[in-house]
CSV table of C-alpha atoms and ligand atoms in Angstrom, one decimal:
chain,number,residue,atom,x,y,z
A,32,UNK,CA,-19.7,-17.5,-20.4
A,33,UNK,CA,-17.9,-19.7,-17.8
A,34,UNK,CA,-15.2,-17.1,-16.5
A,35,UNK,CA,-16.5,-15.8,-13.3
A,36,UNK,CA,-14.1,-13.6,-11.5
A,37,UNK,CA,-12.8,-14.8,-7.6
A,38,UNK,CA,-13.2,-11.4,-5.9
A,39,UNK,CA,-14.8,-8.0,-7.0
A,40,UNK,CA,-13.0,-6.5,-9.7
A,41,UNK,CA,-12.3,-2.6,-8.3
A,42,UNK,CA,-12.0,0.2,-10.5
A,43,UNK,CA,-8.9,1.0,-9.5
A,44,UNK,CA,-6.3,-0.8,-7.4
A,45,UNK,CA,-2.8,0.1,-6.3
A,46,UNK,CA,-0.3,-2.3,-7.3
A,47,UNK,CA,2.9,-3.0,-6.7
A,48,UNK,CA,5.8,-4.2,-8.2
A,49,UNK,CA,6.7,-7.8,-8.7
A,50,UNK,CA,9.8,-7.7,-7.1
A,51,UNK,CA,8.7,-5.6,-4.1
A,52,UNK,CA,10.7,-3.1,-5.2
A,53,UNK,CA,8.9,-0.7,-3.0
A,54,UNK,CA,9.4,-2.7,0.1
A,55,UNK,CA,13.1,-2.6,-0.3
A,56,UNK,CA,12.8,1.7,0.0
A,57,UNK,CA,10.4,1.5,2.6
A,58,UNK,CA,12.9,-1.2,4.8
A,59,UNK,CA,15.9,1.2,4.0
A,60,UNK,CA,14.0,4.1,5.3
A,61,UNK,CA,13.6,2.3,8.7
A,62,UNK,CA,17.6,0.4,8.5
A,63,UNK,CA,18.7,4.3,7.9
A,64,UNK,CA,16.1,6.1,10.5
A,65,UNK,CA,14.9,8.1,8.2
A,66,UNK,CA,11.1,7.9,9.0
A,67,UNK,CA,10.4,11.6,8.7
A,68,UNK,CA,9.3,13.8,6.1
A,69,UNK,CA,12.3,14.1,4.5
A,70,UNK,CA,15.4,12.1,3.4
A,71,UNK,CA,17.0,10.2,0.6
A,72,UNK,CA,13.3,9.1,-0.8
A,73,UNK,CA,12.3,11.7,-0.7
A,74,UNK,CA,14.5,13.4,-2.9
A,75,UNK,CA,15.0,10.5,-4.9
A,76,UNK,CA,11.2,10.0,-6.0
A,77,UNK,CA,11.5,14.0,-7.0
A,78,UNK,CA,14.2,13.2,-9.0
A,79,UNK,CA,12.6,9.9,-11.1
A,80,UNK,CA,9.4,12.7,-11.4
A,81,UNK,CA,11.8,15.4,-12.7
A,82,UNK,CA,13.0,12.9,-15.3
A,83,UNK,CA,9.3,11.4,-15.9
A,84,UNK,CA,7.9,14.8,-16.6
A,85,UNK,CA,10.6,16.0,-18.9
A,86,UNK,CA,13.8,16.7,-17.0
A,87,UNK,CA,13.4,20.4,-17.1
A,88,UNK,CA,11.0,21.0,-14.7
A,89,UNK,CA,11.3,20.8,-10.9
A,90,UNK,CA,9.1,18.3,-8.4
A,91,UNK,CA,7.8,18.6,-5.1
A,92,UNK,CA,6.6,15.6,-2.8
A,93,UNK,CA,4.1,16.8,-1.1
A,94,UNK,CA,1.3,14.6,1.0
A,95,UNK,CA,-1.6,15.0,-0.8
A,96,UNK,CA,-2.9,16.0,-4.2
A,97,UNK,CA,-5.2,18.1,-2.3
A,98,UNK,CA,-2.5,19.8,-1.0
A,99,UNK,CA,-0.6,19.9,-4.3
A,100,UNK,CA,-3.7,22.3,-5.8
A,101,UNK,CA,-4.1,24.0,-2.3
A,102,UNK,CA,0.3,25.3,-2.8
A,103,UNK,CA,-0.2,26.1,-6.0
A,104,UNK,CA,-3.0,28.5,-5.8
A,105,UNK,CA,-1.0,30.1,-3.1
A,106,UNK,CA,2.3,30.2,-5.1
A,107,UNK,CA,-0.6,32.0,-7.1
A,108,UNK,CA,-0.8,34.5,-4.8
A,109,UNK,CA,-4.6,34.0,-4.4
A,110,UNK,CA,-5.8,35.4,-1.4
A,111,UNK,CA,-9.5,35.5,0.6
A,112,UNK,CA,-12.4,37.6,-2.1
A,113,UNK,CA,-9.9,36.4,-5.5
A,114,UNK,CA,-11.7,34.6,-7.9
A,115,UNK,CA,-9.9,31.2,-9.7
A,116,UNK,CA,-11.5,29.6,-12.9
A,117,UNK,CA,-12.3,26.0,-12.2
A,118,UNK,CA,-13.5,23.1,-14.3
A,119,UNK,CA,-17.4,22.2,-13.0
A,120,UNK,CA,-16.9,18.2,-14.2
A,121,UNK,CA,-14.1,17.4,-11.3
A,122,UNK,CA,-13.6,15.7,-8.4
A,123,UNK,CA,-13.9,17.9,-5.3
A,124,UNK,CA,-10.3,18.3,-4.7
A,125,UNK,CA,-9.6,20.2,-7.8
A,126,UNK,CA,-11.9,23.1,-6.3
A,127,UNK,CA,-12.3,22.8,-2.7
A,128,UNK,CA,-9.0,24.3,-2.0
A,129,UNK,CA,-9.5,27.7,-3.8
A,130,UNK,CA,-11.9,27.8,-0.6
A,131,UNK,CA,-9.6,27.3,2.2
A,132,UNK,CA,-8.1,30.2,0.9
A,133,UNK,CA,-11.4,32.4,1.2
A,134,UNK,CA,-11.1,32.5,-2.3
A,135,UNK,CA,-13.9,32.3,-4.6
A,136,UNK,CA,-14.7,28.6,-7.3
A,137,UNK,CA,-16.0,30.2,-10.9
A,138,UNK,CA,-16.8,27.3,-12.8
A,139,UNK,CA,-16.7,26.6,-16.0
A,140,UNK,CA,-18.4,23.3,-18.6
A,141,UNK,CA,-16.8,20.9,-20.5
A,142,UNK,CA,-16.8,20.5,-24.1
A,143,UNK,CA,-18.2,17.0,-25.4
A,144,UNK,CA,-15.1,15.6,-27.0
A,145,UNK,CA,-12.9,15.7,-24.3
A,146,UNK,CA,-15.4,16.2,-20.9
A,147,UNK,CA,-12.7,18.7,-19.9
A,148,UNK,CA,-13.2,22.3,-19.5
A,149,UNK,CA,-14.5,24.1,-23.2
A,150,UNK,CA,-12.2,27.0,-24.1
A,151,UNK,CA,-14.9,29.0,-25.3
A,152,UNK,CA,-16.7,28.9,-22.1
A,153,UNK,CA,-13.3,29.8,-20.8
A,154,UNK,CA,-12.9,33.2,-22.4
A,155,UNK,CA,-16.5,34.2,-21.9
A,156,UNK,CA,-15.8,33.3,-18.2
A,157,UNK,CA,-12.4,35.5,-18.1
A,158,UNK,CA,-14.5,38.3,-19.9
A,159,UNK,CA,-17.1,38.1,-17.9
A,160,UNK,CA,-15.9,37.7,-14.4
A,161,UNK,CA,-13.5,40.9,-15.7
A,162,UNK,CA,-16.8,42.8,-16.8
A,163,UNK,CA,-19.0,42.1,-13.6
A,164,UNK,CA,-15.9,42.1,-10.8
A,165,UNK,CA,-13.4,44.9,-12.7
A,166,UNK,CA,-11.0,42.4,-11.6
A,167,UNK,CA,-9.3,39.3,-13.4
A,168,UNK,CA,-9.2,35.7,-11.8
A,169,UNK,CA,-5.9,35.0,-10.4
A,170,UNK,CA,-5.6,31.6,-11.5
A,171,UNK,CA,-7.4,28.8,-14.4
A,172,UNK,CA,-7.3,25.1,-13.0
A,173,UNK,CA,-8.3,22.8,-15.7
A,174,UNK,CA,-8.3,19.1,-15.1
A,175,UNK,CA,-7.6,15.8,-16.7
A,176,UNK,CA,-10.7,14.2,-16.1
A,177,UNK,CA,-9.9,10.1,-16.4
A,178,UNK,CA,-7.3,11.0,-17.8
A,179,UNK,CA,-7.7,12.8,-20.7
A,180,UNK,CA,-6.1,15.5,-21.6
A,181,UNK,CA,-7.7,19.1,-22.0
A,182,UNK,CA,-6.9,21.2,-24.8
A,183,UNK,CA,-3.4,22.3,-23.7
A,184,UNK,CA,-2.7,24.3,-26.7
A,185,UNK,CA,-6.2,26.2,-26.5
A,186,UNK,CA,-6.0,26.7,-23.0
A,187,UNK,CA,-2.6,27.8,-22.5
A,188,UNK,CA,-3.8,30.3,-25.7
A,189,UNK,CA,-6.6,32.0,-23.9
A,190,UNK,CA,-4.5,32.2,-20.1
A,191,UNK,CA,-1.4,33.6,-21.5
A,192,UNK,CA,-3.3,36.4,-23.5
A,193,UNK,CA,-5.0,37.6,-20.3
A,194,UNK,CA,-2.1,36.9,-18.2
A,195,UNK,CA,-3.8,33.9,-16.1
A,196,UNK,CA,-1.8,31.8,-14.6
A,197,UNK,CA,-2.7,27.9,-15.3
A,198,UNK,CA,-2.9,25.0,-12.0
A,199,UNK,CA,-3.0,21.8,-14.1
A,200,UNK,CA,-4.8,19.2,-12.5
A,201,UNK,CA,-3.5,15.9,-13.7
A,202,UNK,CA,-3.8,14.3,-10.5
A,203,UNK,CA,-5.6,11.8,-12.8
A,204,UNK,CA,-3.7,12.3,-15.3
A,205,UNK,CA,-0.2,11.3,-14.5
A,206,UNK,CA,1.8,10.1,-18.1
A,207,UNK,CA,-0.8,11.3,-20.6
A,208,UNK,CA,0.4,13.8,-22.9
A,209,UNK,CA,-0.4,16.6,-25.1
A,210,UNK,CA,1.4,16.9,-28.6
A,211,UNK,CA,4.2,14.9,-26.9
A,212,UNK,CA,4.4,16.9,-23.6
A,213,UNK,CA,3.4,15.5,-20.2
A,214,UNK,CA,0.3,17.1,-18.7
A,215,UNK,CA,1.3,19.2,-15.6
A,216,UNK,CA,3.8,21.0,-18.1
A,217,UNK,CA,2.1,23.5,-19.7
A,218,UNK,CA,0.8,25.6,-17.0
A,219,UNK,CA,2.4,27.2,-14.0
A,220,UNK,CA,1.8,24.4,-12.1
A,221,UNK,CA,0.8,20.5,-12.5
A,222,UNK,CA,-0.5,18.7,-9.1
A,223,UNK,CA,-0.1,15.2,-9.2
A,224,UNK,CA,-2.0,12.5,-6.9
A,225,UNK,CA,-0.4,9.3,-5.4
A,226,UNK,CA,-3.4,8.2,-3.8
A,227,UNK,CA,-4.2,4.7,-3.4
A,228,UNK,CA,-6.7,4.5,-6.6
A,229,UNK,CA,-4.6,6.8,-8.8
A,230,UNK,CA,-2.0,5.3,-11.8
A,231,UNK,CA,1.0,5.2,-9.3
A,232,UNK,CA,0.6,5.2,-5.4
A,233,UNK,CA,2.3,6.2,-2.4
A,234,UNK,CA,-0.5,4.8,-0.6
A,235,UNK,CA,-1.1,8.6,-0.3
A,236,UNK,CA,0.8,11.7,-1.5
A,237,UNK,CA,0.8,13.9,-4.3
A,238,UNK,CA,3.0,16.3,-6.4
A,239,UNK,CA,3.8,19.7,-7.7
A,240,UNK,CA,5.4,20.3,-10.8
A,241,UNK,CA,7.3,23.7,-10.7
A,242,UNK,CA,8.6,25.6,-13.9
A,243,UNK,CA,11.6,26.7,-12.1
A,244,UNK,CA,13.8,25.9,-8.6
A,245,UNK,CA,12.7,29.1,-7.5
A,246,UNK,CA,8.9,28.0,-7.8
A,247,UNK,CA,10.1,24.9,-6.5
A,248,UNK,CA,11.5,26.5,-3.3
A,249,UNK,CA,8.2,28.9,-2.3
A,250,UNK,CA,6.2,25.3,-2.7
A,251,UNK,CA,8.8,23.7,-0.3
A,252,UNK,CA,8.7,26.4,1.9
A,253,UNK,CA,5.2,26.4,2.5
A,254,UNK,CA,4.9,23.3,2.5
A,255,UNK,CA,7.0,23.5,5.6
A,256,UNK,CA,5.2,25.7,7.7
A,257,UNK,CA,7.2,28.8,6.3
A,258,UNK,CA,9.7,29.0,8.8
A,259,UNK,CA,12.6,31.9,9.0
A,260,UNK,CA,16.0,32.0,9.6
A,261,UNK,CA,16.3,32.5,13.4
A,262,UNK,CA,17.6,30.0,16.3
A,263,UNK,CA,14.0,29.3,17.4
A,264,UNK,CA,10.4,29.5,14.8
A,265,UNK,CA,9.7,32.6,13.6
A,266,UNK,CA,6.8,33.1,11.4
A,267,UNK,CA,5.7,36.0,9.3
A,268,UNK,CA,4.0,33.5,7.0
A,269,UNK,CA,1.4,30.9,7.0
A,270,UNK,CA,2.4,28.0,6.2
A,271,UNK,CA,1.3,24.1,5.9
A,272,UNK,CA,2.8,20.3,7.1
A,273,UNK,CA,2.2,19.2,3.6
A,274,UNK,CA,5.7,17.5,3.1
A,275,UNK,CA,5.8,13.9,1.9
A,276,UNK,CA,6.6,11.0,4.6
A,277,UNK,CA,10.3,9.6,3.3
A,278,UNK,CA,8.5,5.8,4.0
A,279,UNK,CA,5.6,6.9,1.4
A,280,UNK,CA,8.5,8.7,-0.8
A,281,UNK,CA,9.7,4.9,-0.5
A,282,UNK,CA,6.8,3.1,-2.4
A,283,UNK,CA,6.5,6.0,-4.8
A,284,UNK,CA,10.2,5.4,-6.0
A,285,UNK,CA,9.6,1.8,-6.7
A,286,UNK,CA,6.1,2.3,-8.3
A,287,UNK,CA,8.3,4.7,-10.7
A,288,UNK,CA,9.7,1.6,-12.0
A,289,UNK,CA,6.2,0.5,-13.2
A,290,UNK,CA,4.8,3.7,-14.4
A,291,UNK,CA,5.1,2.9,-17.7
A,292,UNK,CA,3.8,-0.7,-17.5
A,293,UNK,CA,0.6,0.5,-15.7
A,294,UNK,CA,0.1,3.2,-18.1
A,295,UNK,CA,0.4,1.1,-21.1
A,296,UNK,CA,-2.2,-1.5,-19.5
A,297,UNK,CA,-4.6,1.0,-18.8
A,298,UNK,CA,-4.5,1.9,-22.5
A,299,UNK,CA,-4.9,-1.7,-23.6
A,300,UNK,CA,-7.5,-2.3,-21.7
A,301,UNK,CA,-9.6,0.9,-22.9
A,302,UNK,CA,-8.7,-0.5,-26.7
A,303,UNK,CA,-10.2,-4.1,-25.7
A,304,UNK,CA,-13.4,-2.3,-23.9
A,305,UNK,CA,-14.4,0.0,-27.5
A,306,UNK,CA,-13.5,-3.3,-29.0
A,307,UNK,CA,-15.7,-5.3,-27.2
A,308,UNK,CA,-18.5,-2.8,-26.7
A,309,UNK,CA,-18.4,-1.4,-30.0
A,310,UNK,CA,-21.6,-3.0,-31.2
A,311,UNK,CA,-23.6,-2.9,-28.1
A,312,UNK,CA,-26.4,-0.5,-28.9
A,313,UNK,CA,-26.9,2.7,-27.1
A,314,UNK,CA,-23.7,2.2,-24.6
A,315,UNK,CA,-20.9,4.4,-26.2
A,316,UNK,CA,-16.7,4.3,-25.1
A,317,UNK,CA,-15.5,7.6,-23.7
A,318,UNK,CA,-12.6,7.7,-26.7
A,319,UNK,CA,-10.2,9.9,-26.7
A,320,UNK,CA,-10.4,13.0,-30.2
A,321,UNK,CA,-8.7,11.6,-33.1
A,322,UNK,CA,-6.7,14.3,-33.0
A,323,UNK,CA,-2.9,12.9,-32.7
A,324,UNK,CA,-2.4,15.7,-30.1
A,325,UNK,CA,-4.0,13.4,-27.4
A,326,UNK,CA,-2.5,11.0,-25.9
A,327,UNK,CA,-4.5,10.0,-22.4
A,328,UNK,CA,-3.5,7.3,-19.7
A,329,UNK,CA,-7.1,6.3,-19.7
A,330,UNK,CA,-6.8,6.4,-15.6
A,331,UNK,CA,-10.3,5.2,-15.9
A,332,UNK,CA,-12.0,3.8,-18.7
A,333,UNK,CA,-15.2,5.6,-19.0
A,334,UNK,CA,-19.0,5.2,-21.0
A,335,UNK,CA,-22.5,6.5,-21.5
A,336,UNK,CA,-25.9,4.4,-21.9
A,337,UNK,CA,-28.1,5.9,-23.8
A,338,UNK,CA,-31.2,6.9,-21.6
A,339,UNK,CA,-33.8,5.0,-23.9
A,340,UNK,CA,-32.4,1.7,-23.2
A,341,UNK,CA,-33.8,-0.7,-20.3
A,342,UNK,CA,-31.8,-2.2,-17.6
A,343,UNK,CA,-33.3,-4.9,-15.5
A,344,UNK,CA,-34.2,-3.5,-12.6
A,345,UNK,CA,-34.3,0.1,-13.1
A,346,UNK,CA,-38.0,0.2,-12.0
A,347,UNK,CA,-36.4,-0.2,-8.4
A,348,UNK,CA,-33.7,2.4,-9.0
A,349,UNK,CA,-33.4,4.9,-6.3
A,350,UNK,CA,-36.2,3.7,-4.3
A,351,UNK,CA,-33.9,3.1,-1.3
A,352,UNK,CA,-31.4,5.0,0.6
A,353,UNK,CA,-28.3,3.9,0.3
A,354,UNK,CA,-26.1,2.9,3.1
A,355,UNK,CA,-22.3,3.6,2.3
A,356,UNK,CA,-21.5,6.3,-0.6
A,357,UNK,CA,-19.1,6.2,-3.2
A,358,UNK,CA,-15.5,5.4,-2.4
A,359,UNK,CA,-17.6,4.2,0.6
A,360,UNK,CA,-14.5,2.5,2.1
A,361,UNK,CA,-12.6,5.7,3.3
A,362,UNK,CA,-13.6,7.7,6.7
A,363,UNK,CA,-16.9,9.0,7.9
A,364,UNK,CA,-19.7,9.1,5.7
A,365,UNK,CA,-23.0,11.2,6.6
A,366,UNK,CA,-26.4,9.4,6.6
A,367,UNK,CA,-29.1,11.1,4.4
A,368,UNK,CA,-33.0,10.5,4.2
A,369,UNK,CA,-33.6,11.0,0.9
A,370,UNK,CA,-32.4,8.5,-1.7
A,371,UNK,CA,-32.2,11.0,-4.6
A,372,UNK,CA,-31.1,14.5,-5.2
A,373,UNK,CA,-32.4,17.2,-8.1
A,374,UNK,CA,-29.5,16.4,-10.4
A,375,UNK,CA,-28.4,12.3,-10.6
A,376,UNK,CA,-27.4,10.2,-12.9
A,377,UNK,CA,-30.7,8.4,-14.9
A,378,UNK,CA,-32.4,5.1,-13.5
A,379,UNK,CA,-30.9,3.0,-16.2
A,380,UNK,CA,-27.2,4.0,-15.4
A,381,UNK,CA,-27.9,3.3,-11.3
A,382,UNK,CA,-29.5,0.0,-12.5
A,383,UNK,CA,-26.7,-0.9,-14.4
A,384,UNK,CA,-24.1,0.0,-11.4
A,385,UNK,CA,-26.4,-2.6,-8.9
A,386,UNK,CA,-26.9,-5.1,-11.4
A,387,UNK,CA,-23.4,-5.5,-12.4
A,388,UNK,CA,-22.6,-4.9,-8.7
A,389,UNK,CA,-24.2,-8.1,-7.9
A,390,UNK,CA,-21.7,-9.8,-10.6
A,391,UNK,CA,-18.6,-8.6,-8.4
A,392,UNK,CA,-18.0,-5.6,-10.6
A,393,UNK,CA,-17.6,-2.0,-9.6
A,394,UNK,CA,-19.0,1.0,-11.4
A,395,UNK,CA,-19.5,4.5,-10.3
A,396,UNK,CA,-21.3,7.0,-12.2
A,397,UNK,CA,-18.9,9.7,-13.6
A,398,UNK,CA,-18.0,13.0,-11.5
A,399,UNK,CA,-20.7,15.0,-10.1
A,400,UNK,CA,-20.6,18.5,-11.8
A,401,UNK,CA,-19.3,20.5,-9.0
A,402,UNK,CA,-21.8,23.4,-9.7
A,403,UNK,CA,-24.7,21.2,-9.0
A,404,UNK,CA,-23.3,20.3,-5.2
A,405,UNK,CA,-24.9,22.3,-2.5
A,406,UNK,CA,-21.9,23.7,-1.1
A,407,UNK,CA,-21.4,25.6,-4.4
A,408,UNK,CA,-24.7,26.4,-5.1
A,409,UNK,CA,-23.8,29.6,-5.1
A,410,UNK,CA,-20.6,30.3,-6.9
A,411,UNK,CA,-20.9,31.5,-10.5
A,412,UNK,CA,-20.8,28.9,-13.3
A,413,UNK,CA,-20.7,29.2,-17.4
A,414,UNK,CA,-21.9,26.0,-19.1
A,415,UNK,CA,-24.0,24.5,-21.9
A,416,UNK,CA,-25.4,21.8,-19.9
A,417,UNK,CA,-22.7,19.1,-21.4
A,418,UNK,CA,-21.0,18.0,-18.1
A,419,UNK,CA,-24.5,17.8,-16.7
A,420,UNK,CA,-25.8,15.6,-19.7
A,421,UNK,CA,-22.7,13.6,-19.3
A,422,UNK,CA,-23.4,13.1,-15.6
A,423,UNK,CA,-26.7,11.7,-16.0
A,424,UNK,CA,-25.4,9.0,-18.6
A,425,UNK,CA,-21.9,8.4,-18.2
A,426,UNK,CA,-20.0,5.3,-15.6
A,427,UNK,CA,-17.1,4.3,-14.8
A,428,UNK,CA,-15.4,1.0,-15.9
A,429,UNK,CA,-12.7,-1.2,-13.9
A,430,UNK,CA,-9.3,-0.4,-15.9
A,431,UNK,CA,-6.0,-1.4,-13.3
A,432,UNK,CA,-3.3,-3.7,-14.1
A,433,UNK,CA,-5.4,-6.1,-12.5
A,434,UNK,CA,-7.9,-6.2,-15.0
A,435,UNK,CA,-7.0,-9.3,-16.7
A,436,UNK,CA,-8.5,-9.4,-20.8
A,437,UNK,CA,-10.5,-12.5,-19.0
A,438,UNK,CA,-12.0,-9.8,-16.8
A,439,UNK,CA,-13.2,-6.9,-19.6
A,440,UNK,CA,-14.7,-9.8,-21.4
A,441,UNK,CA,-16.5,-10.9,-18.4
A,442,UNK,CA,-17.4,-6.9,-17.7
A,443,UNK,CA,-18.7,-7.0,-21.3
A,444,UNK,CA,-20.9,-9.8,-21.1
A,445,UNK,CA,-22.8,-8.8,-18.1
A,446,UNK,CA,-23.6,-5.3,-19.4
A,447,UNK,CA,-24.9,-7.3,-22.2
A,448,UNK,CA,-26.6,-9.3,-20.2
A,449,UNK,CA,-28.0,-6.2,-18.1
A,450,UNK,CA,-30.0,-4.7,-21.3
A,451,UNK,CA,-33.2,-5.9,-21.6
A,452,UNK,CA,-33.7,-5.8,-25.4
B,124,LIG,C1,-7.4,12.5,-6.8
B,124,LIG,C2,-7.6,13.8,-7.3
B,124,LIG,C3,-6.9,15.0,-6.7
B,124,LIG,C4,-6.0,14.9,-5.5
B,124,LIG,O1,-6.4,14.1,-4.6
B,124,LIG,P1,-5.6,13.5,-3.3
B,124,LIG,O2,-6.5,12.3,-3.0
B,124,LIG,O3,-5.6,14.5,-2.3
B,124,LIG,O4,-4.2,13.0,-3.7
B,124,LIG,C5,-7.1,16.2,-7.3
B,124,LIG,N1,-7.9,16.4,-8.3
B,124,LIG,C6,-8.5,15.3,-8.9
B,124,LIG,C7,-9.3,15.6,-10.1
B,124,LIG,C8,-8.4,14.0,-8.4
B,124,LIG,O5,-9.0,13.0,-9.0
């Protein structure tokens, strides 16, 4: 193959707008001084959300994702000893906010079609949180991992019949749907993510969807350090600075114009990559059930390799620390001495991740189960294992709207190339 790419190809980028659309609300935010948390767009990014989401529902802008799941569980009314149901197969922000709260992670495993949490782990956690604690977790935050939806109409089921409230988590899942309804709209609450890697950016921000303006106003008002009514600050509340910045709000109203562009792309290019992989042996698409109900944004595009089959290389795999970890790029990262931990993903799929590396491609192994990280080694978890099996063969794949068809084919050809058959 003669294509060879001119820079890395990321796995996910931000990108803008052709016309710069997002420039032109960031400049009037400066020609109008409104370069606060607050301000026209502000409120007018909540409203193209409110009419993404379904029109019915109420948004808040809010700074981060994180702190999207973080207001949520408080609008939850967990407090410090509460238990919240959690899916294990997550990124970290999905659980690490139930313990700012004091608050106690339970977490639960994923079923193999979807890699999202498995209902029927789900009702034995309920039962037997209910049975060992005497009391019932406050809140069930299921997540959209890649993308793909959960089983909303499962889920939802099992919550509503033990009175649960339900924190979506579709901060990866922004636009995929669920029998026709955006995620983020079944439960109490959905948290979005604008972060720069996600389907839209703000460069970073995030979102909660509200069921009501009443909702919408105990998220706003924590979210604003949970002032009172007086002449000078008066608190009887805690409360957070977790509004969105009006020049972020900016972007995030012109990226709405491309929403649906970048959502379609990222669907096209997961239909080229089964296409294209389809008959490589032992390396299987993440696809979404063929149940109609699903309908993911395939955020990320998603695969296992078998563990049987050789990668050059993967001899060497693990036998050095590495220097920078993943999403290396952003903040502080701590040194370790050990190159390998009890629970990784297998030699073949870290060979694969340097050898394709070395073609300017990036990969990253899927999530880390959160019940195998130290910091939660000790929180309850119910699980048949499948979120740690997927762990140890599944990777990510490069799906933005900068992935050109030139690039999946190149992608293609040097996992091919990386099998030794
Ligand atoms: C990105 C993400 C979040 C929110 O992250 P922020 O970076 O704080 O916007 C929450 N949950 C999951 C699963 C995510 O991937």
């Amino acid at each position: 193959m003669s294509y060879v790419p001119e820079k890395t190809i990321y796995l996910c980028l931000a990108h803008m707008s052709e016309e710069g659309i997002e420039q032109k609300y960031v400049k009037e935010a400066f020609d109008t001084n409104w370069v606060v948390p607050m301000g026209p767009n502000v409120n007018g990014f909540e409203e193209d959300l409110k009419k993404f989401v379904d029109g019915n529902h109420e948004v808040v802008a809010l700074s981060a994702g994180t702190a999207a799941v973080h207001l949520a569980l408080i609008a939850c009314d967990v407090k410090a000893g509460d238990e919240v149901i959690v899916q294990s197969f997550t990124f970290c922000a999905s659980s690490h906010p139930i313990t700012y709260l004091g608050a106690k992670p339970v977490f639960v495993g994923s079923e193999p079609e979807t890699w999202n949490m498995d209902p029927v782990l789900l009702e034995e956690a309920i039962k037997d949180r209910i049975a060992k604690t005497g009391k019932t977790p406050k809140a069930i935050v299921p997540v959209a991992l890649y993308g793909m939806p959960y089983d909303c109409s499962r889920i939802m089921e099992i919550a509503n019949r033990y009175g649960i409230p339900v924190v979506e988590d579709a901060a990866e899942g922004f636009g995929s749907k669920f029998d026709g309804k955006v995620l983020g709209t079944y439960g109490k609450f959905g948290v979005l993510s604008f972060n720069g890697n996600k389907m839209i950016t703000t460069s970073g921000g995030g979102a909660l969807i509200c069921e009501n303006a009443e909702d919408k106003n105990t998220v706003m008002w924590y979210a604003t350090q949970a002032r009172e009514a007086y002449p000078y600050y008066q608190h009887s509340s805690i409360g957070y600075n977790y509004r969105m910045s009006n020049v972020c709000a900016g972007i995030g109203r012109g990226q709405m114009t491309v929403a649906d562009a970048h959502i379609a792309h990222h669907k096209y290019v997961q239909a080229l990559y089964e296409d294209l992989l389809k008959d490589v042996p032992g390396v299987h698409m993440h696809k979404q059930p063929a149940d109609a109900r699903y309908d993911s944004n395939f955020w990320l595009c998603t695969a296992t390799i078998d563990k049987d089959v050789y990668v050059k290389g993967q001899e060497n795999a693990y036998k050095e620390v590495v220097k920078t970890a993943v999403g290396g790029a952003v903040g502080v990262i701590h040194a370790v001495d050990s190159p390998t931990t009890d629970c990784q993903p297998n030699e073949n799929v870290e060979a694969l991740r340097l050898y394709i590396l070395s073609k300017k491609i990036e990969t990253r192994p899927t999530w880390k189960p959160m019940h195998k990280q130290p910091v939660y080694a000790d929180a309850p978890v119910y699980t048949n294992g499948v979120e740690e099996e997927i762990f140890k063969v599944g990777f990510c794949l490069p799906a933005g709207p900068y992935v050109t068809d030139d690039d999946v084919r190149y992608i293609v050809e040097c996992i091919k190339e990386a099998i030794v058959e």
